[in-house]
Every structure is written in structure tokens, then in C-alpha cells.
CSV table of C-alpha atoms in Angstrom, one decimal:
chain,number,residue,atom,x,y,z
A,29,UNK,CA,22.1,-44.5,-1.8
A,30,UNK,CA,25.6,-43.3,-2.6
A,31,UNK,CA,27.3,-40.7,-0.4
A,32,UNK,CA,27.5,-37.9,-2.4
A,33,UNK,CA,23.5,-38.5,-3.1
A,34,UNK,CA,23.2,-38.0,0.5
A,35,UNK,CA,25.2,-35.2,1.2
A,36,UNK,CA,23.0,-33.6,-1.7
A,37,UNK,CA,19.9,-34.3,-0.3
A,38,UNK,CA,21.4,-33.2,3.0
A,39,UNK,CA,22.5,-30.0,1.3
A,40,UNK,CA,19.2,-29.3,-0.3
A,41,UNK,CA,17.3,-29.4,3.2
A,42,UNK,CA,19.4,-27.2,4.6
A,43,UNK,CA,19.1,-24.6,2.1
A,44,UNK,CA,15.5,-25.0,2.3
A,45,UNK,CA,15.6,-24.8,6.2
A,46,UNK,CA,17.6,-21.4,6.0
A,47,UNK,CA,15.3,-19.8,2.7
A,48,UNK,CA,12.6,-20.6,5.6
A,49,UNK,CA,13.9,-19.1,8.6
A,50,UNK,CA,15.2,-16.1,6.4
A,51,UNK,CA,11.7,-15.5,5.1
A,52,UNK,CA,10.2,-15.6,8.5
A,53,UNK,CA,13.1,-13.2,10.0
A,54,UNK,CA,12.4,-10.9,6.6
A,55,UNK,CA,8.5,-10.9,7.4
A,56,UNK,CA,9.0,-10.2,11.2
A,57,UNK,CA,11.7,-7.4,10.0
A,58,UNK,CA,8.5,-6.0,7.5
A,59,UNK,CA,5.7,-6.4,10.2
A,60,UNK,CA,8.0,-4.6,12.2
A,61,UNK,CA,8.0,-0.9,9.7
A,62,UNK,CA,4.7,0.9,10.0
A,63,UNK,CA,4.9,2.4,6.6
A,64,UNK,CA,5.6,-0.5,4.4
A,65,UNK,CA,2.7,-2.8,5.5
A,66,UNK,CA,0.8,0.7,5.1
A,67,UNK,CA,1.5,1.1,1.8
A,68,UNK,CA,1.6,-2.7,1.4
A,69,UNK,CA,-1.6,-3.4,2.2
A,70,UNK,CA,-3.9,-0.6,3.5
A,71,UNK,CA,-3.2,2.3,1.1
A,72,UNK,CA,-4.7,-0.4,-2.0
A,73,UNK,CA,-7.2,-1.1,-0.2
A,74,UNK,CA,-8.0,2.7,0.9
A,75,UNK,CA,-7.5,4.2,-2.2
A,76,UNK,CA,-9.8,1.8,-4.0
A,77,UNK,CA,-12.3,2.5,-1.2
A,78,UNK,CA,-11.7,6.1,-1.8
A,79,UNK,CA,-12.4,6.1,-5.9
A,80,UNK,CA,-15.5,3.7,-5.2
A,81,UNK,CA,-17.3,6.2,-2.5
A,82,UNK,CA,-17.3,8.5,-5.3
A,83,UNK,CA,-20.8,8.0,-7.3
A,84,UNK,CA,-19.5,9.1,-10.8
A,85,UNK,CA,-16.6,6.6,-10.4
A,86,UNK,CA,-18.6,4.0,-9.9
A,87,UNK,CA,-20.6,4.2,-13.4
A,88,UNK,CA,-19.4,2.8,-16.3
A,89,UNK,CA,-17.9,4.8,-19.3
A,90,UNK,CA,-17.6,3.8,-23.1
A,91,UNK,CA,-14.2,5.7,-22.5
A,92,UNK,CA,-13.2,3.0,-20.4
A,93,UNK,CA,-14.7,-0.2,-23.0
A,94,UNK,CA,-17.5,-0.1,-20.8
A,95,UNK,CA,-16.0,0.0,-17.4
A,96,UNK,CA,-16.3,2.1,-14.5
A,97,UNK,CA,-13.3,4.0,-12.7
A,98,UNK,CA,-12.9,2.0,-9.9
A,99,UNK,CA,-13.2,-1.4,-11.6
A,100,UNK,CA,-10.0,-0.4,-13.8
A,101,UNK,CA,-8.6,0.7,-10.4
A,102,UNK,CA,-8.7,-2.3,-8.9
A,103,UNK,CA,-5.4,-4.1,-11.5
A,104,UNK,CA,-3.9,-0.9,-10.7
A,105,UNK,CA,-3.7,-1.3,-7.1
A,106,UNK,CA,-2.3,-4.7,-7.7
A,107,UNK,CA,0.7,-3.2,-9.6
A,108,UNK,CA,0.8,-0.3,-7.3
A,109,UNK,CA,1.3,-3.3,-4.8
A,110,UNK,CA,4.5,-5.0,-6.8
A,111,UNK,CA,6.1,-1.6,-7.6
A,112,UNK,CA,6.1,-0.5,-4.4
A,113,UNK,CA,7.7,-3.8,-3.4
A,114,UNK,CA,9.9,-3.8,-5.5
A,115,UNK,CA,11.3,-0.4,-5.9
A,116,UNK,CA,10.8,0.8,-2.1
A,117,UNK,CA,11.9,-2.7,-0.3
A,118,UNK,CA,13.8,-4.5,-2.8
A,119,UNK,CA,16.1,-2.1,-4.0
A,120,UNK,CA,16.7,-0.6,-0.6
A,121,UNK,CA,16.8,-3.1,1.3
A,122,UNK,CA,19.6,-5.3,-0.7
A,123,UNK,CA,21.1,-2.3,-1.1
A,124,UNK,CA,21.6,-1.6,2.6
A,125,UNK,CA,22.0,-5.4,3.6
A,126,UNK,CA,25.8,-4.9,1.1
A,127,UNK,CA,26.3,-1.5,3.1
A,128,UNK,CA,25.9,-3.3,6.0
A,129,UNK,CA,28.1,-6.8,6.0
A,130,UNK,CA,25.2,-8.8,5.9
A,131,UNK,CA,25.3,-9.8,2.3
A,132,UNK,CA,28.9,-10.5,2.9
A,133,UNK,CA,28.3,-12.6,5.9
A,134,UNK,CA,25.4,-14.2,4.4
A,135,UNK,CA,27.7,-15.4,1.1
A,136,UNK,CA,30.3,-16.6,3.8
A,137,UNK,CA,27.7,-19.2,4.6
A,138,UNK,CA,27.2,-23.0,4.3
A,139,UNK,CA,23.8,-22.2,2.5
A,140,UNK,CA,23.8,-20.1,-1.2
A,141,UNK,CA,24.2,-16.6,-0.7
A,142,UNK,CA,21.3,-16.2,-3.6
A,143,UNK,CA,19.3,-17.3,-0.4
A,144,UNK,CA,18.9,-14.0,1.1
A,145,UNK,CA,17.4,-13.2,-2.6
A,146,UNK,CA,14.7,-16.0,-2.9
A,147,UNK,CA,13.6,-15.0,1.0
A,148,UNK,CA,12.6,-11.4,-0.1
A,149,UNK,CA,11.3,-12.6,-3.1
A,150,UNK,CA,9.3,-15.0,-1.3
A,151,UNK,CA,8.2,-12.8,0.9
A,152,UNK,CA,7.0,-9.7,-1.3
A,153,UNK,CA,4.6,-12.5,-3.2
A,154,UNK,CA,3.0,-13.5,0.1
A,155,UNK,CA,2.3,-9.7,0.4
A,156,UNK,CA,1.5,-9.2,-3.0
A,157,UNK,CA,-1.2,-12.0,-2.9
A,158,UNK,CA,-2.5,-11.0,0.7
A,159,UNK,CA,-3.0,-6.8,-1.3
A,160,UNK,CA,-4.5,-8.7,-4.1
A,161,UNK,CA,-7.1,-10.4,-1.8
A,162,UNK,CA,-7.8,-7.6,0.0
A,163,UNK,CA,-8.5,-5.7,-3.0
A,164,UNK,CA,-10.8,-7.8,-4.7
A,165,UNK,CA,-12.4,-9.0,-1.5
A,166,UNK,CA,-13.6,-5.2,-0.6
A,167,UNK,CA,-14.1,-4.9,-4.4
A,168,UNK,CA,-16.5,-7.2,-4.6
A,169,UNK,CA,-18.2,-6.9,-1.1
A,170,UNK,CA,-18.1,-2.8,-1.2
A,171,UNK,CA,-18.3,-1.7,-5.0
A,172,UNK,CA,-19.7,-5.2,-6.9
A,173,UNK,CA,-16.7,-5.3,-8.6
A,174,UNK,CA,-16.1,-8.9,-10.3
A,175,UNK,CA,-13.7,-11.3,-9.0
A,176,UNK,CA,-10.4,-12.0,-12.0
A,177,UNK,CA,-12.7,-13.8,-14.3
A,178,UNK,CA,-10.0,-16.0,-16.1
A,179,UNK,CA,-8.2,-17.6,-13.0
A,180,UNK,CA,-5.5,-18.9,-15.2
A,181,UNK,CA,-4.9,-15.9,-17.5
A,182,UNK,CA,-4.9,-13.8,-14.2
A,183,UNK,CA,-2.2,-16.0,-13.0
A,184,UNK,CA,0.3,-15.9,-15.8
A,185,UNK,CA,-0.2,-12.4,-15.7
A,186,UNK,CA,-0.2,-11.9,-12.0
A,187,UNK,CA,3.3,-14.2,-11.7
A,188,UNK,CA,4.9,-12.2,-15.0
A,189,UNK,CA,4.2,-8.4,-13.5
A,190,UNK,CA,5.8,-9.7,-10.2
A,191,UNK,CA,9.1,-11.6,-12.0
A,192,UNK,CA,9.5,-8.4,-14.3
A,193,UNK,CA,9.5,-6.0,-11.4
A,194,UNK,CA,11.0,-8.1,-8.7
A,195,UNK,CA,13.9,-8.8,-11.6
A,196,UNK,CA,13.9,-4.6,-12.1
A,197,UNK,CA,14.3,-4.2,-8.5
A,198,UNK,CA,17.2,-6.1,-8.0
A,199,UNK,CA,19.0,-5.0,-10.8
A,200,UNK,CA,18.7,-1.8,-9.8
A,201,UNK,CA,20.2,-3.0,-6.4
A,202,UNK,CA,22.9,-4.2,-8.4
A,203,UNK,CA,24.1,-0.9,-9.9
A,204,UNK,CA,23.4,1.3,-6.5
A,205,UNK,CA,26.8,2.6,-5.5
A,206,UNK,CA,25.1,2.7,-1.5
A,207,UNK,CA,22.3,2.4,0.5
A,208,UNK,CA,21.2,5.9,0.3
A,209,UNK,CA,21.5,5.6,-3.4
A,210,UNK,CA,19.5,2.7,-3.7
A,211,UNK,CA,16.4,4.2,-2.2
A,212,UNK,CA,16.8,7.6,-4.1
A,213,UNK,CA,16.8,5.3,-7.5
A,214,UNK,CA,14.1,3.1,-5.9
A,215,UNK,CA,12.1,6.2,-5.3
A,216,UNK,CA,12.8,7.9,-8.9
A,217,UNK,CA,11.8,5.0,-10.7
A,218,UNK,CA,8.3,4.7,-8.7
A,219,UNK,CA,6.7,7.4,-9.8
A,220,UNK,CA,7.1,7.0,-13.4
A,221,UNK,CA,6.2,3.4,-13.3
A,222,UNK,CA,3.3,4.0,-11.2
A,223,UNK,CA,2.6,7.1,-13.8
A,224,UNK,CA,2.6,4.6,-16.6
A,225,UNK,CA,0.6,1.8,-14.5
A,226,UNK,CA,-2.7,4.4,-14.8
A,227,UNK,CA,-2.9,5.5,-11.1
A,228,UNK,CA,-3.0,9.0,-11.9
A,229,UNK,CA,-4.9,8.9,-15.5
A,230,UNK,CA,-6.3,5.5,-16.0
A,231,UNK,CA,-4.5,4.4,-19.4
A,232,UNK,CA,-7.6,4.0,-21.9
A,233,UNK,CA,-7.5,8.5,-21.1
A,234,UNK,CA,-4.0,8.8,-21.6
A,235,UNK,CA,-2.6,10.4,-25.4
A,236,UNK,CA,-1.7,7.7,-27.7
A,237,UNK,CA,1.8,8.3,-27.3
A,238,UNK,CA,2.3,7.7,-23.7
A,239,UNK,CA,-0.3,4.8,-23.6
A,240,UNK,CA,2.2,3.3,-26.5
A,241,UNK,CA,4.9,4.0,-24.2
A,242,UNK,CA,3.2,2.4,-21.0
A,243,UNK,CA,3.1,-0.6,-23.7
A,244,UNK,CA,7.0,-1.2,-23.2
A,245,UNK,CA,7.2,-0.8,-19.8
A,246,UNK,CA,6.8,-3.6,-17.5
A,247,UNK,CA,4.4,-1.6,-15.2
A,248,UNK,CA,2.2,-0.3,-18.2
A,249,UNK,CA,2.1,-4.0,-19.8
A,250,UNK,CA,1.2,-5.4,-15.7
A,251,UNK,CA,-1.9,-3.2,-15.6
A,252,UNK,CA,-3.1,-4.3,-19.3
A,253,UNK,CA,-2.5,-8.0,-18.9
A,254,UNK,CA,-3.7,-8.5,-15.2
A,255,UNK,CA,-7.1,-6.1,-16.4
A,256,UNK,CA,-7.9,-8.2,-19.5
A,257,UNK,CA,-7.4,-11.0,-17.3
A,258,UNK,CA,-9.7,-9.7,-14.5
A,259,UNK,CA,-12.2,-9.1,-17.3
A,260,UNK,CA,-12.2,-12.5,-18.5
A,261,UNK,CA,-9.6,-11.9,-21.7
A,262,UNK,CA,-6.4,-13.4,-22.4
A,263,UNK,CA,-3.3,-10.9,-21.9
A,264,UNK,CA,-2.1,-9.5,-25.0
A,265,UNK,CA,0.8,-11.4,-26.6
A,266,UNK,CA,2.6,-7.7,-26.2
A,267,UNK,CA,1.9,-7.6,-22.9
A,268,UNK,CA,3.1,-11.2,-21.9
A,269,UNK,CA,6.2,-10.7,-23.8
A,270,UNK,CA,7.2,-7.1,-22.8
A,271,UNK,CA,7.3,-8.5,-18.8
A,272,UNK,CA,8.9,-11.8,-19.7
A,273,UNK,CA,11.7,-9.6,-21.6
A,274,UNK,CA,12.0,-7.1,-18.5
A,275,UNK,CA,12.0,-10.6,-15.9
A,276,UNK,CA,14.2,-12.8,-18.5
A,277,UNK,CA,16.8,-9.5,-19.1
A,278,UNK,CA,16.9,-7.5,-16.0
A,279,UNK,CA,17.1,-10.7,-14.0
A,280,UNK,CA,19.9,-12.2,-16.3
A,281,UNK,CA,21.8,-8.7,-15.9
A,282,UNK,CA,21.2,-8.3,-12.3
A,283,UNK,CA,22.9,-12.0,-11.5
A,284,UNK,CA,25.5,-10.9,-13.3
A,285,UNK,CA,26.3,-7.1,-12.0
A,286,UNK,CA,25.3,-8.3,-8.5
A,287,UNK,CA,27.5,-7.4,-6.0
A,288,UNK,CA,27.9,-9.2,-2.4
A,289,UNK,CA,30.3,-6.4,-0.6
């Protein structure tokens, strides 16, 4: 084995060794804020409990293909999950962490400064999987509600709606001018994405023209692919492709426009 083989090898544990201890530091600093595990993990759960103690949500409607309220609630509450993630600690928290010095201090390091990135991002899909388990878990035990009948589809849609928002999130780090900026943008784009997701009007209910709409935004194409997929249904080719645009283009421009100071 050659030097500089070693000295790679040697390099690629130690930026392994600090993506872990960031991680852990960036879950202790999350356990650590009441209201995002709240919203994180119990308001999903809650909500969903919520729509399914109602007895008209809880029967099926040809409006809905056949479904019941609450069973097209429960994708939504997975998206609600990533959006909130990634608009409310994301954007945020990068955005703060360059206010701060820490992003500076961090690129001053041995280890990549894209290591600070890959810790949040590995972080937000440990809670997004631990929502999504909760969810279907009560789903299943409270309301009867399947479990995601096409594992893999589920999957490719589950790990798309999280790249494609993730990728928004930090992008929009990217162009905050500060950190009280970042969460006012985080915040303003929320709502609307949530809007589009179906958690106010599920989207089947919605006008043609904003359910078309929802189509070509990442949150709107999440709910569709990650429902067909809990139903047993491949994702829509549409679907699939508007998130890979959002993760492949958003997460292109936000490497780019990223700022460390």
C-alpha cells in the first residue's frame, strides 16, 4: 500500500469520524428545542389521530378514488414531516451557523466543510423515518390504515420528496442575506408548500388548476408519489421527475451560491 493510498484512507475515516460526531452533536442540539421534535414528531402523529377520531373521516369516498380522509392524510403527514425539516431547520439553521462563525470555523477544518451539510442531512432522514413510523404504526393500530403497500416504490419516492426538499432548503440558505432572513423565507415558503402538499384541502378536492399546479411543485408531486406508493401503485413518471428536477437543480444551484461566511 502506497503512501498517498494511506493517507486517503486515513482521510476518509476521519471525515467519517467527524460527519458522526456532528450528527450526534446536531441530534442532541434538536432533542434539546421543544418545538421542533413537537412538530417533528408528535404534531403528525396528533393530527392524524385527530382526522381519524372523526367518524365521517374515517369512511371512504369515490371523491377520494375510494379512500377515506385520513388514509390520504397519512402521505401528507410524511411531507408535512420533510417540509417542516427542511424549511424550519434547514434553512434556519445553516443560515444562523454563517451568521454565527461556525460555518467559517467548520470550513477552516481538516475535515470538508460540506460536513456540517451531510450531518443535518443525515439527521433530518433519521427523523423523517422515525415520523414516518410513527404515522403508519398508529395508522395501522388506531384507524386500520394499510402499511406502504409497494415497499420499493414507497422508497424511491420516500428518498426523492426528501432530496428535493432538503436540496430546496439549502438553497434557500444559500441566498438568505441573515439569519433572521432565513427563517422569514423558511417560514413563507411552508405554508404554500404545505398548501399544495393537501393538508388543508386534500388534493383529489382541490380545482384543477391548483391540483396541476401542486403537480410542479416538489411538495405536491411528494404527496402523489409517496400515496400511490402507499396504495400499492408505482409513482407517476411526472411525479418522479418533477422531485428529481427540484433535488438535481436546486441542489446543483445551492453548491454553487453557497456561502461559508
Amino acid at each position: 500500500m502506497t503512501a498517498t493510498t494511506t493517507c486517503r484512507i486515513a482521510g476518509r475515516r476521519e471525515t467519517m469520524y467527524a460527519l458522526r460526531k456532528l450528527t450526534v452533536t446536531e441530534g442532541r442540539l434538536f432533542l434539546r428545542d421543544p418545538a421542533a421534535v413537537f412538530f417533528a414528531l408528535a404534531f403528525p402523529v396528533l393530527l392524524l389521530a385527530v382526522l381519524g377520531a372523526v367518524p365521517a373521516f374515517r369512511r371512504t369516498s369515490p371523491k377520494l378514488h375510494g379512500l377515506s380522509t385520513v388514509e390520504v392524510y397519512a402521505p401528507v403527514m410524511v411531507v408535512f414531516t420533510l417540509v417542516m425539516l427542511a424549511m424550519n431547520g434547514m434553512t434556519p439553521v445553516l443560515t444562523a451557523y454563517r451568521e454565527k462563525g461556525v460555518l467559517r470555523r467548520i470550513s477552516a477544518s481538516p475535515v470538508p466543510a460540506a460536513t456540517i451539510l451531510g450531518a443535518l442531512v443525515c439527521l433530518y432522514a433519521v427523523v423523517s423515518v422515525v415520523s414516518l413510523v410513527l404515522v403508519a404504526v398508529v395508522g395501522r393500530l388506531a384507524f386500520h390504515i394499510e402499511l406502504p403497500q409497494a415497499p420499493l416504490a414507497f422508497l424511491v419516492a420516500f428518498v426523492l420528496a426528501a432530496a428535493s426538499l432538503f436540496a430546496v432548503g439549502m438553497l434557500l440558505a444559500a441566498l438568505a442575506p441573515s439569519a433572521k432572513a432565513g427563517n422569514a423565507i423558511g417560514i413563507a415558503c411552508f405554508f404554500p408548500l404545505m398548501f399544495f402538499s393537501g393538508l388543508w384541502v386534500p388534493r383529489d378536492l382541490m380545482p384543477g388548476i391548483l391540483r396541476r399546479t401542486g403537480d410542479f411543485i416538489p411538495s405536491g408531486a411528494a404527496t402523489e408519489a409517496v400515496l400511490d406508493a402507499w396504495n400499492g401503485h408505482w409513482p407517476h413518471t411526472g411525479d418522479l421527475a418533477t422531485m428529481t428536477v427540484f433535488a438535481l437543480v436546486a441542489g446543483c444551484a445551492a453548491a454553487r451560491l453557497f456561502r461559508w461566511e
